[in-house]
């Protein structure tokens, strides 16, 4: 298994950050077949595989805003208003995703990208752990 830690700045606004190229570069370094696991070790962020651009990322943020409004209903209270909802996000957008790799290439569909979903405006520093698991020893 090979691993790499990505250090990202997501800014002070809710964001979806495309990390597909970073993942692609990582798995191409060693080539081979296996699985890429993408994991974000944060309680207020997640990883998704979806089409990005063409409005899809804005649609996802709007959906999360509709489902989980940033208001005072949340029992988890610290940080900016509605921050408690950020702690619920990983239940809907999990903190990990796994992608097959064949011949050192991600086996994503034509319109699929790997993205970090971060709604926590209080913490713009994020880490993403990439792990490439192969069957060969």
Protein backbone atom coordinates (compact mmCIF):
# COMPACT_ATOMS: atom_id res chain seq x y z
CA UNK A 1 0.00 0.00 0.00
CA UNK A 2 1.19 3.50 -0.85
CA UNK A 3 -0.24 6.60 0.81
CA UNK A 4 -0.07 10.34 0.34
CA UNK A 5 -1.54 13.21 2.33
CA UNK A 6 -2.94 16.18 0.41
CA UNK A 7 -3.06 19.54 2.18
CA UNK A 8 -5.84 21.72 0.75
CA UNK A 9 -7.23 25.19 1.40
CA UNK A 10 -10.95 25.30 0.69
CA UNK A 11 -11.48 28.96 1.55
CA UNK A 12 -14.01 30.67 3.75
CA UNK A 13 -17.09 29.63 1.79
CA UNK A 14 -18.85 26.31 1.25
CA UNK A 15 -17.00 24.54 -1.53
CA UNK A 16 -16.60 21.51 -3.71
CA UNK A 17 -12.97 21.01 -4.67
CA UNK A 18 -12.05 18.80 -7.62
CA UNK A 19 -9.17 16.52 -6.60
CA UNK A 20 -9.38 14.15 -9.57
CA UNK A 21 -6.08 15.23 -11.13
CA UNK A 22 -4.24 14.83 -7.81
CA UNK A 23 -5.71 11.33 -7.48
CA UNK A 24 -4.86 10.52 -11.10
CA UNK A 25 -1.24 11.65 -10.63
CA UNK A 26 -0.93 9.60 -7.43
CA UNK A 27 -2.10 6.29 -8.93
CA UNK A 28 -0.08 6.76 -12.13
CA UNK A 29 3.21 7.02 -10.16
CA UNK A 30 3.38 3.30 -9.48
CA UNK A 31 1.05 1.97 -12.16
CA UNK A 32 -0.61 -1.37 -11.68
CA UNK A 33 -4.06 -2.50 -10.65
CA UNK A 34 -5.76 -1.96 -7.33
CA UNK A 35 -8.05 0.34 -5.42
CA UNK A 36 -7.65 4.00 -4.59
CA UNK A 37 -9.18 4.94 -1.27
CA UNK A 38 -9.77 8.66 -0.73
CA UNK A 39 -10.40 9.61 2.92
CA UNK A 40 -10.93 12.97 4.60
CA UNK A 41 -10.16 12.83 8.35
CA UNK A 42 -12.51 15.67 9.30
CA UNK A 43 -15.89 15.59 11.08
CA UNK A 44 -17.32 18.30 8.81
CA UNK A 45 -16.32 17.31 5.27
CA UNK A 46 -16.90 14.49 2.82
CA UNK A 47 -15.78 12.96 -0.45
CA UNK A 48 -18.00 12.39 -3.45
CA UNK A 49 -17.76 11.03 -6.98
CA UNK A 50 -19.99 13.02 -9.32
CA UNK A 51 -20.08 15.21 -12.39
CA UNK A 52 -18.55 18.59 -11.63
CA UNK A 53 -19.13 21.82 -13.49
CA UNK A 54 -22.23 22.47 -15.57
CA UNK A 55 -23.95 23.48 -12.30
CA UNK A 56 -23.83 20.09 -10.58
CA UNK A 57 -21.54 21.25 -7.78
CA UNK A 58 -23.76 24.27 -7.09
CA UNK A 59 -26.78 21.96 -7.15
CA UNK A 60 -25.20 19.71 -4.50
CA UNK A 61 -24.42 22.66 -2.22
CA UNK A 62 -27.98 23.97 -2.72
CA UNK A 63 -29.42 20.53 -1.89
CA UNK A 64 -27.35 20.29 1.28
CA UNK A 65 -28.50 23.80 2.20
CA UNK A 66 -32.16 22.81 1.67
CA UNK A 67 -31.83 19.55 3.61
CA UNK A 68 -29.65 20.96 6.37
CA UNK A 69 -30.27 24.70 6.79
CA UNK A 70 -27.57 26.79 8.46
CA UNK A 71 -29.74 28.04 11.31
CA UNK A 72 -30.03 27.65 15.09
CA UNK A 73 -31.90 24.31 15.16
CA UNK A 74 -28.73 22.26 15.73
CA UNK A 75 -27.82 20.96 19.19
CA UNK A 76 -24.11 20.97 18.33
CA UNK A 77 -23.36 24.67 18.91
CA UNK A 78 -20.00 26.28 18.43
CA UNK A 79 -18.41 28.29 15.64
CA UNK A 80 -20.47 30.19 13.13
CA UNK A 81 -24.28 30.11 13.05
CA UNK A 82 -25.59 26.72 11.97
CA UNK A 83 -22.19 25.03 12.26
CA UNK A 84 -23.88 22.03 13.87
CA UNK A 85 -25.23 21.07 10.44
CA UNK A 86 -21.65 20.76 9.17
CA UNK A 87 -21.21 17.86 11.59
CA UNK A 88 -24.18 16.08 9.98
CA UNK A 89 -22.85 16.45 6.41
CA UNK A 90 -20.66 13.27 6.55
CA UNK A 91 -23.82 11.21 7.15
CA UNK A 92 -24.96 12.28 3.66
CA UNK A 93 -21.60 12.84 1.95
CA UNK A 94 -19.34 10.16 3.48
CA UNK A 95 -15.72 10.87 4.41
CA UNK A 96 -14.38 8.29 1.95
CA UNK A 97 -14.68 6.92 -1.56
CA UNK A 98 -12.99 4.00 -3.31
CA UNK A 99 -12.17 3.91 -7.03
CA UNK A 100 -10.87 0.93 -9.05
CA UNK A 101 -7.49 1.44 -10.73
CA UNK A 102 -6.48 -0.59 -13.80
CA UNK A 103 -3.04 -0.20 -15.34
CA UNK A 104 -2.35 2.89 -13.24
CA UNK A 105 -5.53 4.62 -14.44
CA UNK A 106 -8.61 5.59 -12.45
CA UNK A 107 -11.65 3.71 -13.73
CA UNK A 108 -14.01 6.67 -13.53
CA UNK A 109 -16.92 7.16 -15.88
CA UNK A 110 -16.76 9.81 -18.57
CA UNK A 111 -18.31 12.56 -16.46
CA UNK A 112 -17.20 11.42 -13.02
CA UNK A 113 -14.79 13.40 -10.86
CA UNK A 114 -13.55 12.96 -7.30
CA UNK A 115 -14.30 15.92 -5.05
CA UNK A 116 -13.92 17.15 -1.50
CA UNK A 117 -17.18 18.60 -0.17
CA UNK A 118 -16.59 21.15 2.58
CA UNK A 119 -19.40 23.21 4.12
CA UNK A 120 -17.43 24.27 7.21
CA UNK A 121 -16.50 27.92 6.68
CA UNK A 122 -14.73 27.99 10.06
CA UNK A 123 -11.89 25.67 8.97
CA UNK A 124 -10.44 26.25 5.48
CA UNK A 125 -7.48 23.85 6.00
CA UNK A 126 -8.25 20.28 4.96
CA UNK A 127 -6.31 17.05 4.60
CA UNK A 128 -7.16 14.22 2.25
CA UNK A 129 -5.47 10.83 2.60
CA UNK A 130 -4.93 8.89 -0.63
CA UNK A 131 -4.19 5.17 -0.24
CA UNK A 132 -3.43 2.91 -3.19
CA UNK A 133 -4.02 -0.72 -2.33
CA UNK A 134 -2.78 -3.46 -4.62
CA UNK A 135 -3.11 -7.23 -4.44
CA UNK A 136 0.58 -7.71 -5.28
CA UNK A 137 3.03 -7.76 -2.39
